[in-house]
Short mmCIF file of C-alpha atoms and ligand atoms in Angstrom, two decimals:
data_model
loop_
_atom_site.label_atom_id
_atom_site.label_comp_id
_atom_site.label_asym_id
_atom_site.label_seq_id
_atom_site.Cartn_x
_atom_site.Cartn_y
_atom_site.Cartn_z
CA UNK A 9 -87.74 50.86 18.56
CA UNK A 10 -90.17 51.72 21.83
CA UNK A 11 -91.74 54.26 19.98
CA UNK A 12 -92.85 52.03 17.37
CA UNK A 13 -93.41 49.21 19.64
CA UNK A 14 -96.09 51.73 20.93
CA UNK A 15 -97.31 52.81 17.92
CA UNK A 16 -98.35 49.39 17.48
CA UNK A 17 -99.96 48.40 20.50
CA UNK A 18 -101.89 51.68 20.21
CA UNK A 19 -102.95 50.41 16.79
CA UNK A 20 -103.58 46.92 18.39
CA UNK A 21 -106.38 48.54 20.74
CA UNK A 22 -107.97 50.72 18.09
CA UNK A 23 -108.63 47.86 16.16
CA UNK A 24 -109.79 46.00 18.46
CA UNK A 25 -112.52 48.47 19.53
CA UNK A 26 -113.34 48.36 15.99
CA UNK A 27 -113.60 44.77 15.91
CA UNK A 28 -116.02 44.11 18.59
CA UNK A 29 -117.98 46.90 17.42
CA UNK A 30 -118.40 45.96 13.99
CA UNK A 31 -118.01 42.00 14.00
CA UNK A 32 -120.32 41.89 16.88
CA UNK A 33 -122.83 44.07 14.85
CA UNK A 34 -123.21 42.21 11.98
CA UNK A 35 -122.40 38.50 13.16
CA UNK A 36 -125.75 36.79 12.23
CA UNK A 37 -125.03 38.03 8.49
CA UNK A 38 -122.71 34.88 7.91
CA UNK A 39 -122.88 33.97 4.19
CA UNK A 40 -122.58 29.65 4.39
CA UNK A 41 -121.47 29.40 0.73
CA UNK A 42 -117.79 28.64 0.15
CA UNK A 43 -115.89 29.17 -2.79
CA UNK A 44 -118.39 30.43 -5.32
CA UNK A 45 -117.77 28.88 -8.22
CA UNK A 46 -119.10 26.12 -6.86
CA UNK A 47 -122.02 27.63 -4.92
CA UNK A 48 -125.11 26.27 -7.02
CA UNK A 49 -123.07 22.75 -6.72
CA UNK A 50 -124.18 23.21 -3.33
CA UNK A 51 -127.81 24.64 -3.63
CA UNK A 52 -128.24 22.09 -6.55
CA UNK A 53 -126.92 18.81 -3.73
CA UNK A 54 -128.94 20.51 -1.06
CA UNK A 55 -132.51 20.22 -3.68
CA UNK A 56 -131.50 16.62 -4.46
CA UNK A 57 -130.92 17.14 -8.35
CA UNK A 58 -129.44 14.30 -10.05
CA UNK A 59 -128.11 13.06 -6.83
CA UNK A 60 -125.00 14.51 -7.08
CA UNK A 61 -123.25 15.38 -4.76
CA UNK A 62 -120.67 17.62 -5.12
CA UNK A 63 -117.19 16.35 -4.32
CA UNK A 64 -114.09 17.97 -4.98
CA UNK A 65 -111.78 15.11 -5.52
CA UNK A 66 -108.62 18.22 -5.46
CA UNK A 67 -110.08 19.22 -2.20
CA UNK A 68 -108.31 22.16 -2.79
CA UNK A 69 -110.80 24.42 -1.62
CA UNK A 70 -111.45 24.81 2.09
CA UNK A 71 -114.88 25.78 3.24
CA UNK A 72 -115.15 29.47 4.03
CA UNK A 73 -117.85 30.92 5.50
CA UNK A 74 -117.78 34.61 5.28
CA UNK A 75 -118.62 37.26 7.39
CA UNK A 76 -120.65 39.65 5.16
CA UNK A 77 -120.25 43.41 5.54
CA UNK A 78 -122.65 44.79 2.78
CA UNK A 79 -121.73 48.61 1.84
CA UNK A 80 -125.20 49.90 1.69
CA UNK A 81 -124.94 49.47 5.84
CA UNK A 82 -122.10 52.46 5.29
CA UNK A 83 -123.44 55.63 4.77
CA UNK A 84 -122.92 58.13 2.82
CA UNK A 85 -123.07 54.80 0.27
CA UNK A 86 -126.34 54.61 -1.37
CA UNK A 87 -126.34 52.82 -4.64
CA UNK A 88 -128.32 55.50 -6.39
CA UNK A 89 -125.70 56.35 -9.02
CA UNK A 90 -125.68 59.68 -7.89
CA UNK A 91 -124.22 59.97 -4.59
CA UNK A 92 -120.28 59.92 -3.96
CA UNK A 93 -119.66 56.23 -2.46
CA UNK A 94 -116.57 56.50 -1.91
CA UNK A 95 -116.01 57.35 1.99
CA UNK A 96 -118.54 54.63 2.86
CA UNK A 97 -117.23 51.91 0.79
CA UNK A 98 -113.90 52.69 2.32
CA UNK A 99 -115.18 52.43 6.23
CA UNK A 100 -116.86 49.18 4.78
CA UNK A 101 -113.60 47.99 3.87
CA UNK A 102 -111.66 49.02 7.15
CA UNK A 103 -114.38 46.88 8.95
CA UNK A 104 -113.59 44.12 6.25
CA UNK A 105 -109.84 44.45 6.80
CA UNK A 106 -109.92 44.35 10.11
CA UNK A 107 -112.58 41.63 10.66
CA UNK A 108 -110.01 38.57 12.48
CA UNK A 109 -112.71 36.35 10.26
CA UNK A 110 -112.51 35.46 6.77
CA UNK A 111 -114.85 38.52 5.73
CA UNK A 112 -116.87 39.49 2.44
CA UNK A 113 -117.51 43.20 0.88
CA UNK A 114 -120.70 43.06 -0.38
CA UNK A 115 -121.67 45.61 -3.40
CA UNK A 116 -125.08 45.07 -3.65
CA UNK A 117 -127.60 45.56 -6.24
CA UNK A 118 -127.46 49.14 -7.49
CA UNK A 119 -125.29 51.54 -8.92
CA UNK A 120 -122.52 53.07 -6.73
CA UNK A 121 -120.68 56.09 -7.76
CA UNK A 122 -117.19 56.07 -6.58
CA UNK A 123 -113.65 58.27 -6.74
CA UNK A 124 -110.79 56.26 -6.47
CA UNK A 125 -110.97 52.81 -4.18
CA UNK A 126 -107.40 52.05 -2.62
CA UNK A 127 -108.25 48.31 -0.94
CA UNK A 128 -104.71 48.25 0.62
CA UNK A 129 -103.21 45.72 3.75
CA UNK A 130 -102.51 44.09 5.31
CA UNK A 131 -105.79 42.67 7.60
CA UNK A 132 -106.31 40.98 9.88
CA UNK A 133 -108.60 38.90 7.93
CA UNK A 134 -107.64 35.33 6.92
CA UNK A 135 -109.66 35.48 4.02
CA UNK A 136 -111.31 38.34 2.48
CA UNK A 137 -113.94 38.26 -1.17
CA UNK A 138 -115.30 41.70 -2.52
CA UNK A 139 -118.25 40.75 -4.47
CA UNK A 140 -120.40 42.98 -6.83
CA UNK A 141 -123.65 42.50 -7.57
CA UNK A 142 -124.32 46.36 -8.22
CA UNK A 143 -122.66 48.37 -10.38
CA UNK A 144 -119.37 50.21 -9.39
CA UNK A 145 -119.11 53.35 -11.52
CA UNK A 146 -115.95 55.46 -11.73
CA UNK A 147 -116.70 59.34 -11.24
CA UNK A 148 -116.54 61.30 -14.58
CA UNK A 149 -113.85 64.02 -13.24
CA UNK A 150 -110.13 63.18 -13.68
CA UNK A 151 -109.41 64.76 -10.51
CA UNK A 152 -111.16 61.44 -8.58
CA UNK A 153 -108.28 59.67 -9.45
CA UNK A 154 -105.01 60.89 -8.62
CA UNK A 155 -102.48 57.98 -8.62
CA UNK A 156 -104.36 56.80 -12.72
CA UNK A 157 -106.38 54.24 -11.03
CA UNK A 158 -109.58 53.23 -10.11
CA UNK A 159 -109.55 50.42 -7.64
CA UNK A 160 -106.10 48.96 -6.10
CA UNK A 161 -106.19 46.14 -4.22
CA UNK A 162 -103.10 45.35 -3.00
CA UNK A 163 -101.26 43.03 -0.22
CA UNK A 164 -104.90 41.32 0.75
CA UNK A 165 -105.19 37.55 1.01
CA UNK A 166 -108.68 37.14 -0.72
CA UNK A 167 -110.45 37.32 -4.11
CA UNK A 168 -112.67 39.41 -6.24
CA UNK A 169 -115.70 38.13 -7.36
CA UNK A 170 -118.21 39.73 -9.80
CA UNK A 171 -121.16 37.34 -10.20
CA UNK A 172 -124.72 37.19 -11.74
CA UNK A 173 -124.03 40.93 -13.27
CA UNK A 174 -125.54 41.03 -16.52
CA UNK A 175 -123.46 44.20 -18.89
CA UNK A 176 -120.32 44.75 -17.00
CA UNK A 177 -117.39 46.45 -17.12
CA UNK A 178 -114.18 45.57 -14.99
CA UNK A 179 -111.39 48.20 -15.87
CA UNK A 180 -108.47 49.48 -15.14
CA UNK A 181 -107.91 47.75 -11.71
CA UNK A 182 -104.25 47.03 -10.16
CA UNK A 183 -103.82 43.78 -7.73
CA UNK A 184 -100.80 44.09 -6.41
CA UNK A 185 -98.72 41.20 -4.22
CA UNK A 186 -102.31 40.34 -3.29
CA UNK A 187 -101.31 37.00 -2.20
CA UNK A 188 -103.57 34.43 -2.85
CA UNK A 189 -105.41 36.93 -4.56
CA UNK A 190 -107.58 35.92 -7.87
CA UNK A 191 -110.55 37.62 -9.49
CA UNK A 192 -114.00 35.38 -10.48
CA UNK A 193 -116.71 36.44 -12.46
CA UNK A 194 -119.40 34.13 -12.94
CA UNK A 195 -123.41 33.52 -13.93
CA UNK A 196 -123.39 36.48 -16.14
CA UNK A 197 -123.72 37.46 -19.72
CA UNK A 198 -121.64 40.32 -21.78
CA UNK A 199 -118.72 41.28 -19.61
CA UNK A 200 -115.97 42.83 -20.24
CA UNK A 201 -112.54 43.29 -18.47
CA UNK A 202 -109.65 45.42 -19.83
CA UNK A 203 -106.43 47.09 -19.03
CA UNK A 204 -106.42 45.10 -15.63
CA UNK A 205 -102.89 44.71 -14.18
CA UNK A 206 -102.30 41.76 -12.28
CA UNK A 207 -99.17 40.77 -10.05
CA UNK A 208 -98.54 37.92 -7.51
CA UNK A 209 -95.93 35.78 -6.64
CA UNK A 210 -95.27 32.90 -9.12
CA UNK A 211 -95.05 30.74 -5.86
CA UNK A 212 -98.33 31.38 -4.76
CA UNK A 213 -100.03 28.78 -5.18
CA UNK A 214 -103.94 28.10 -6.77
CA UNK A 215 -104.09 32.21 -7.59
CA UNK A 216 -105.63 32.20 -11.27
CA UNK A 217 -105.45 35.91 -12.00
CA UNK A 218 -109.06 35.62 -13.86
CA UNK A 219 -111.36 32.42 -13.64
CA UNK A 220 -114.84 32.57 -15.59
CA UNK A 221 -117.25 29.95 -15.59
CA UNK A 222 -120.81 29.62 -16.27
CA UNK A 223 -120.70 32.79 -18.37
CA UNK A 224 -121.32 34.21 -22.15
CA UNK A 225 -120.17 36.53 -24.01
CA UNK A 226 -117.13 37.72 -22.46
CA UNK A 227 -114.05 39.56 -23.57
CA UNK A 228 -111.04 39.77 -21.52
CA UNK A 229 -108.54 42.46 -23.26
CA UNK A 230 -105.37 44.32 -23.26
CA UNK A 231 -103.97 43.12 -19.79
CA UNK A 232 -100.41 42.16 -17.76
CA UNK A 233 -100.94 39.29 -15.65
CA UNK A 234 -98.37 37.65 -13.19
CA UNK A 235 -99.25 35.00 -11.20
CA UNK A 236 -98.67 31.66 -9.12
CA UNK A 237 -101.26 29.93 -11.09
CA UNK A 238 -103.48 30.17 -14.45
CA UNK A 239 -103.34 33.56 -15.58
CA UNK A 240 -106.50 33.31 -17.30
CA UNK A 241 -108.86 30.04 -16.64
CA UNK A 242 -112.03 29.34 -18.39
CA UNK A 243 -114.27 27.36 -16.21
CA UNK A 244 -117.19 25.11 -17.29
CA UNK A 245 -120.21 26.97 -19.12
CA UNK A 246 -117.70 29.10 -21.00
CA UNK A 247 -119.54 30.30 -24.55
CA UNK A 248 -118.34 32.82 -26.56
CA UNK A 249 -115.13 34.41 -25.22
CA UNK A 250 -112.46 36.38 -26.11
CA UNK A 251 -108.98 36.49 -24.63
CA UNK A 252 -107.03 38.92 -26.22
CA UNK A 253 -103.52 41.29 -26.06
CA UNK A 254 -102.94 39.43 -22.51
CA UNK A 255 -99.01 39.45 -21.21
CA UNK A 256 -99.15 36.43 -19.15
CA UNK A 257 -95.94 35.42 -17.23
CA UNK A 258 -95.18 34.29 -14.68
CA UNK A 259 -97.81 31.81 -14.36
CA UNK A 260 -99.66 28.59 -15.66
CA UNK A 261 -100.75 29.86 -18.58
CA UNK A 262 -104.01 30.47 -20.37
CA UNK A 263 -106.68 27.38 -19.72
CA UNK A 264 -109.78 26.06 -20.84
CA UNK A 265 -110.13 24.20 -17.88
CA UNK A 266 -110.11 22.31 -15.58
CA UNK A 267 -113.10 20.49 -17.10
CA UNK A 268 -115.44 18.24 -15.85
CA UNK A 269 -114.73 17.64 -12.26
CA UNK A 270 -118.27 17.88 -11.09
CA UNK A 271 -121.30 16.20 -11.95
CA UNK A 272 -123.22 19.33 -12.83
CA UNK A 273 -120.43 20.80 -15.47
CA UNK A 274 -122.19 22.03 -18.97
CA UNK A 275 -120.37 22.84 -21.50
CA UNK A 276 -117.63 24.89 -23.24
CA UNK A 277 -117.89 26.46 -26.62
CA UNK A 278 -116.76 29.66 -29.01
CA UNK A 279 -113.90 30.47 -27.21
CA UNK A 280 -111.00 32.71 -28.91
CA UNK A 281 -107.28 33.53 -27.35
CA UNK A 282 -105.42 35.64 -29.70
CA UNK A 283 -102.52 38.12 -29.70
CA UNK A 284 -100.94 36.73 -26.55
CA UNK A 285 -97.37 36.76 -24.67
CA UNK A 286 -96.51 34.08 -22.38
CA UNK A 287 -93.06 34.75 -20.59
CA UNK A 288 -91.65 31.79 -18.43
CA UNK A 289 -94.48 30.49 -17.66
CA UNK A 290 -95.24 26.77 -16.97
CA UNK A 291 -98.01 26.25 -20.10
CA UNK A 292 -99.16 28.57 -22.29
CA UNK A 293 -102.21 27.41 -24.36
CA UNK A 294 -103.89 24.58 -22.48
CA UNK A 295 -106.51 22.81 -22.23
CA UNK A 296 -107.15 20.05 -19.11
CA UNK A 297 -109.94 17.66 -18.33
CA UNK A 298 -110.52 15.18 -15.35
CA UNK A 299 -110.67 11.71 -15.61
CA UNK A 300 -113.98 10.14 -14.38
CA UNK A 301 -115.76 13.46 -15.78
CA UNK A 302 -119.51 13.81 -17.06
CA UNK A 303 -119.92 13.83 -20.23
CA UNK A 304 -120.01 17.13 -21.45
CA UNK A 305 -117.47 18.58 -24.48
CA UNK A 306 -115.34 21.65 -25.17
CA UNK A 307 -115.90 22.52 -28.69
CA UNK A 308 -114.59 25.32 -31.27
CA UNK A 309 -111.43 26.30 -29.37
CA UNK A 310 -108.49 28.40 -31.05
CA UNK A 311 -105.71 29.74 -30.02
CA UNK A 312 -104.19 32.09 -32.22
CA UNK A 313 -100.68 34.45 -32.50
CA UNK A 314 -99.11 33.64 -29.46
CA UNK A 315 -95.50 34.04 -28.45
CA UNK A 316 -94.00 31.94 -26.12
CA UNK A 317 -90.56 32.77 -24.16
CA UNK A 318 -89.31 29.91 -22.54
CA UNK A 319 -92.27 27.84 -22.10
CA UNK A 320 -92.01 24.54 -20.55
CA UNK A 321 -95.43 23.12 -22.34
CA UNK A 322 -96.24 26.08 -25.23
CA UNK A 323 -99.66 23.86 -26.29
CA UNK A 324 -100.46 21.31 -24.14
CA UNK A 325 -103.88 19.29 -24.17
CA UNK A 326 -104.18 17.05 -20.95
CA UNK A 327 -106.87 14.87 -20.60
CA UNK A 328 -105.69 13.51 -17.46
CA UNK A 329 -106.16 15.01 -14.70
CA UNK A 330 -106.82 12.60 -11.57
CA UNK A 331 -105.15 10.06 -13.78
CA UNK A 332 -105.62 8.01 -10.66
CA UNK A 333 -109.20 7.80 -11.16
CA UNK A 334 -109.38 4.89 -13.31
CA UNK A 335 -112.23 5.80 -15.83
CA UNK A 336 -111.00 8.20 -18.07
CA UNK A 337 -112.41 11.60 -19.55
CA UNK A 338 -115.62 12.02 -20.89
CA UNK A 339 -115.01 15.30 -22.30
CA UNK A 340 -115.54 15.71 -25.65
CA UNK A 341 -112.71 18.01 -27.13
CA UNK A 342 -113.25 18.82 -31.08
CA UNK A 343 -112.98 21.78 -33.10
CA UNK A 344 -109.43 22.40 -31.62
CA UNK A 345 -107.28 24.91 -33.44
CA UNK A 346 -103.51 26.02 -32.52
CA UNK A 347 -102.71 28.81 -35.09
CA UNK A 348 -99.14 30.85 -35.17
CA UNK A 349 -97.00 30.04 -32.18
CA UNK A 350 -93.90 30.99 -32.19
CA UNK A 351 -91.21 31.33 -29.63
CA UNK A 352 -89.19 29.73 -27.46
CA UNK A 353 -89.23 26.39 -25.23
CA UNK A 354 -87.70 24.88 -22.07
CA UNK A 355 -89.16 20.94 -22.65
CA UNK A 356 -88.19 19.00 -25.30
CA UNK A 357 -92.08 18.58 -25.56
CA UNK A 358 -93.16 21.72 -27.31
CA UNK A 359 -96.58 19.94 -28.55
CA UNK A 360 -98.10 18.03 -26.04
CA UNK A 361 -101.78 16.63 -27.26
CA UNK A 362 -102.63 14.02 -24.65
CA UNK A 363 -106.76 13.26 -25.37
CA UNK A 364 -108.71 10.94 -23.60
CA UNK A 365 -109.15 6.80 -24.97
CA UNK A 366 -112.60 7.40 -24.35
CA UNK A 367 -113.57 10.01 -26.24
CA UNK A 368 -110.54 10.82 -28.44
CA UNK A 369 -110.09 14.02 -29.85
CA UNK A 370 -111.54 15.26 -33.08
CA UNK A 371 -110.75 18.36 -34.97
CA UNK A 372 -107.35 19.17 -34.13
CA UNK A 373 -105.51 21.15 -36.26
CA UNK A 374 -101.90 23.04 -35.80
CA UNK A 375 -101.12 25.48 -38.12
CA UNK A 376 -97.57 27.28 -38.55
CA UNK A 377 -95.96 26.39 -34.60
CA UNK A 378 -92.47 27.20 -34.68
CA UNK A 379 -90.99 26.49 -30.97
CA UNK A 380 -86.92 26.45 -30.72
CA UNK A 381 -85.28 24.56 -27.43
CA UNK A 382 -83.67 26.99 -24.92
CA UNK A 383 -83.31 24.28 -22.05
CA UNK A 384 -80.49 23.13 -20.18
CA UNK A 385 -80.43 19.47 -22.22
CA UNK A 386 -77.14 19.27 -23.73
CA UNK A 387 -78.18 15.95 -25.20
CA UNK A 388 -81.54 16.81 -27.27
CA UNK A 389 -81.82 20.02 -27.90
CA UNK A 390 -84.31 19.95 -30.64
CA UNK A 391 -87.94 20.10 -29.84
CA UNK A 392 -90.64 17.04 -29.91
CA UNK A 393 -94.36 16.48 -30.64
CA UNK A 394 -96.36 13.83 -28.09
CA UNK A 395 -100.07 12.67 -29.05
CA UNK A 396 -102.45 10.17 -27.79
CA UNK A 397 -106.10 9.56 -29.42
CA UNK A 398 -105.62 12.70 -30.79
CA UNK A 399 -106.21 12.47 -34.38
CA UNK A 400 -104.17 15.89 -35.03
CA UNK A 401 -103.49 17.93 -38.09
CA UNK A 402 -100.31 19.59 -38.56
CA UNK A 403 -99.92 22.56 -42.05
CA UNK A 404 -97.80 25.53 -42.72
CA UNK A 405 -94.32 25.49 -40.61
CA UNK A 406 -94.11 22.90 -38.28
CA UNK A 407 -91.35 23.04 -35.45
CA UNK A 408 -91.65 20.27 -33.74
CA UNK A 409 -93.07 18.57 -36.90
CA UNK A 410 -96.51 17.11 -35.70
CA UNK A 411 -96.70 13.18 -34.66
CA UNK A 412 -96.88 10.54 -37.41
CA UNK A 413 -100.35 8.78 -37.61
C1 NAG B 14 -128.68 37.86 -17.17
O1 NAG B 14 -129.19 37.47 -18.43
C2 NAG B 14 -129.74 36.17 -18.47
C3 NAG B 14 -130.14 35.83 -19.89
O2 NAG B 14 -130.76 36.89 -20.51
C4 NAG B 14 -130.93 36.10 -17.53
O3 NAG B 14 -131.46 34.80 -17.52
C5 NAG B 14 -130.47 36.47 -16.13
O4 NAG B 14 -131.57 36.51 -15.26
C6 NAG B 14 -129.78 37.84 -16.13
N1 NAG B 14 -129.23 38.06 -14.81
C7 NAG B 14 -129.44 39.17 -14.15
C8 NAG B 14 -128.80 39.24 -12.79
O5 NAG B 14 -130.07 40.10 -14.59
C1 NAG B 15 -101.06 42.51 -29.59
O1 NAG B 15 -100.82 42.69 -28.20
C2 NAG B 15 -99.86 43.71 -27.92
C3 NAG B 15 -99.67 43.73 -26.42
O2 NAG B 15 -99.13 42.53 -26.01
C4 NAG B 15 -100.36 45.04 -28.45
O3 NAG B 15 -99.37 46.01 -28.22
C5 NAG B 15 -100.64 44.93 -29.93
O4 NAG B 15 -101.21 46.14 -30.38
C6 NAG B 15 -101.61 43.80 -30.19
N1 NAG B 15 -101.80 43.62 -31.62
C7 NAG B 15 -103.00 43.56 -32.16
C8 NAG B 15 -103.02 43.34 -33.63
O5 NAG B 15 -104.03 43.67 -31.51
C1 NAG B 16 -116.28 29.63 -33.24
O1 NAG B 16 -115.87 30.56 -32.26
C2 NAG B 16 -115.61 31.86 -32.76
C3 NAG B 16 -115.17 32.71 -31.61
O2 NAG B 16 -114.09 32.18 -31.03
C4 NAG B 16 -116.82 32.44 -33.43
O3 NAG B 16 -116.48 33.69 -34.00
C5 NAG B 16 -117.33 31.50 -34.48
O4 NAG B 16 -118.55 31.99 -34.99
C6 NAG B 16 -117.57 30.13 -33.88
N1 NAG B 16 -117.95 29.20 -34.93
C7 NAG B 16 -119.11 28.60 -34.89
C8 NAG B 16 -119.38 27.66 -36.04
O5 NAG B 16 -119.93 28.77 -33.99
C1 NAG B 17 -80.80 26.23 -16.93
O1 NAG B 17 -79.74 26.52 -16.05
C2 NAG B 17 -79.72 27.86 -15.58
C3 NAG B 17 -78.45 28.03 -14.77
O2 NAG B 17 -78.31 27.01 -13.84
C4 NAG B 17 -80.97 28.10 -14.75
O3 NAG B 17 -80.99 29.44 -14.30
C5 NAG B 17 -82.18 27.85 -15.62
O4 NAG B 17 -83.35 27.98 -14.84
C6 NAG B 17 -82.15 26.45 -16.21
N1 NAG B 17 -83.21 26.30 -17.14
C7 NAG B 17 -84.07 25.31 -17.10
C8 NAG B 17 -85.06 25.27 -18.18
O5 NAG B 17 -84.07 24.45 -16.23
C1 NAG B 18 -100.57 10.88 -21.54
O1 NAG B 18 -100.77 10.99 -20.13
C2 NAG B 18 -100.58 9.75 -19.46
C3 NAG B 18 -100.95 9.96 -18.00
O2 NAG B 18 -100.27 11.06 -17.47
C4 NAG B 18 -99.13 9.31 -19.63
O3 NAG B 18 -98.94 8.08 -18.98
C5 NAG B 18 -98.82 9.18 -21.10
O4 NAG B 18 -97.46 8.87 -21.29
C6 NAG B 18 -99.16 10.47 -21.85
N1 NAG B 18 -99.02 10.24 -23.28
C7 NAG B 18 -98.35 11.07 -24.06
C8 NAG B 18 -98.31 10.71 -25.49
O5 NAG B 18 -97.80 12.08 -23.63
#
């Protein structure tokens, strides 16, 4: 017991020398975005265009201002492509860790060779973003990467963020128990993430496992994701995606959405999820808009070959979101397709299509959906369809059969 009550205090005053060492160094660098997803929101208020303003009506996302600690500060790191990266990215990180403010690893521009990365807890840090701007490239030799990985982040509170990173590739990362933990890529074109592996506890909550907004041409492939939250989300500005061979469970499912809860929102279209597992999760092909939205639309949408294991809402479509907002969604949902689901169910309401009264859907068609009850009702234990405005199609097998018009 004393000796490891030592151990720790000894710890205590190690990192504290590196705290006022390193925080102290690099304090003016504060970065006064917050979550960025919704960073040119800000930038966009701040120039006066349109007038709006951007409110978050969820206010679900607190205002962090991050303490930047930018790798190329680290040497050996140099972002050359040529030089091993590895040790300095990994004293950038223990500075990150350790950091008692929410704090942000910055991969700048430039191409940074590395061996394995092992991002492991727990920090001190409340909050804690790695975001790449560069290029991180693995080292060609096998023997870089003992344990079959390249970059484990595991048991940090935080996110990863790859933004305005034209022709990437994410692959073969682990998050592990990373509570809180999510991974954002944004502003970019032709991206592509595979064989990630993604586990969190279902209770933690808002920790989409991949959010993508403002983005084209992006394929998202062959990946386990467990999570508290969406296990794939597709943000506003969404054209051209694929979501395919994803194991999703636990979780919320895989979203377009949540749509048009700020002014400045643009559009979603082209989007493909195919070849997908959902396993006890709470949805698992949804899409969700807000009420009092701009007018923008989500168009050409299908999800395809899915198999559900005790789902509560297999497809849902939800048009109200901040149904206490009394003007309802303006976003335009047509071109919807639902294609071979098949599975299981824990709601009596397998097919949920709730559209908005002000722009009802168009284009909805469900094609060969056959969802069996596995709930706890001993009364109705067959499955149901629900609609509203939305003008639906139902061919092929249909269990639930679709709603009468
Ligand atoms: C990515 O590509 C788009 C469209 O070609 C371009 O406008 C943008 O500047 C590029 N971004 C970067 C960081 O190169
Ligand atoms: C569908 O996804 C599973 C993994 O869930 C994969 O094993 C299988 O090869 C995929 N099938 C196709 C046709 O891509
Ligand atoms: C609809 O989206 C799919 C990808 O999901 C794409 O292959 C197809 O070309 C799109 N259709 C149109 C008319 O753009
Ligand atoms: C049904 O009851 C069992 C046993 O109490 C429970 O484990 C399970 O979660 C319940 N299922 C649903 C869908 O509520
Ligand atoms: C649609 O959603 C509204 C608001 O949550 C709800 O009152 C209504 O019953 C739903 N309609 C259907 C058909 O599920």
């Amino acid at each position: 017991m004393s000796l490891e009550r030592n151990l720790l205090q000894n710890f205590g005053v190690w990192c504290l020398v590196l705290l006022v060492s390193s925080c102290v160094a690099n304090a003016h660098n504060f970065d006064d975005t917050f979550d960025p997803i919704t960073r040119r929101a800000l930038v966009a208020g701040s120039q006066g265009h349109g007038g709006g303003h951007p409110v978050d009506p969820g206010n679900q996302s607190p205002q962090v201002h991050y303490k930047v600690v930018d790798v190329s500060k680290f040497p050996p790191a140099k972002g050359d492509g040529k030089c091993d990266s590895t040790q300095g990215i990994m004293k950038a990180w223990a500075e990150v860790c350790h950091c008692n403010a929410p704090s942000k690893l910055l991969i700048p521009k430039g191409t940074w060779l590395t061996a394995e990365l092992d991002f492991r807890g727990p920090c001190e840090a409340p909050h804690i973003m790695i975001e790449i701007q560069g290029i991180l490239l693995g080292k060609p030799d096998k023997q870089a990467f003992p344990r079959g990985w390249w970059i484990n982040i595991m048991g940090v509170h935080g996110s990863f963020v790859l933004a305005q990173s034209n022709h990437s590739r994410v692959e073969n990362l682990n998050f592990v128990n990373a509570k809180g933990f999510n991974m954002k890529v944004f502003e970019a074109e032709d991206v592509t993430i595979t064989n990630l592996h993604i586990t969190s506890p279902d209770e933690s909550p808002n920790t989409d496992g991949i959010h993508i907004g403002r983005i084209r041409d992006v394929r998202i492939l062959d990946s386990f994701i467990g999570t508290g939250d969406d296990c794939v989300s597709i943000g506003d500005g969404s054209i051209d995606i694929l979501v395919k061979n994803i194991m999703c469970g636990p979780g919320h499912g895989i979203s377009i959405g949540s749509l048009g809860r700020f002014e400045y929102e643009t559009d979603v279209r082209n989007v493909l999820v195919d070849n997908c597992t959902f396993t006890r999760t709470q949805n698992g092909a949804r899409i969700k808009t807000f009420h009092d939205s701009p007018q923008i639309a989500a168009h050409n949408i299908t999800y395809s070959n899915l198999i559900m294991t005790d789902v509560y809402n297999p497809i849902i479509i939800d048009q109200n979101y901040a149904v206490s907002k009394p003007t309802p969604s303006k976003v335009k949902l047509s071109d919807i397709k639902f294609r071979n689901i098949k599975g299981t169910t824990w709601s009596n309401i397998a097919v949920s299509l709730n559209c908005s009264s002000a722009v009802p859907c168009q284009g909805v068609e469900l094609f060969d959906v056959d969802l069996r009850y596995t709930g706890n009702n001993t009364v109705d234990k067959i499955t149901h369809s629900a609609c509203a405005h939305a003008n639906a199609k139902f061919g092929g097998v249909m269990n639930p059969p679709g709603c009468k018009i």
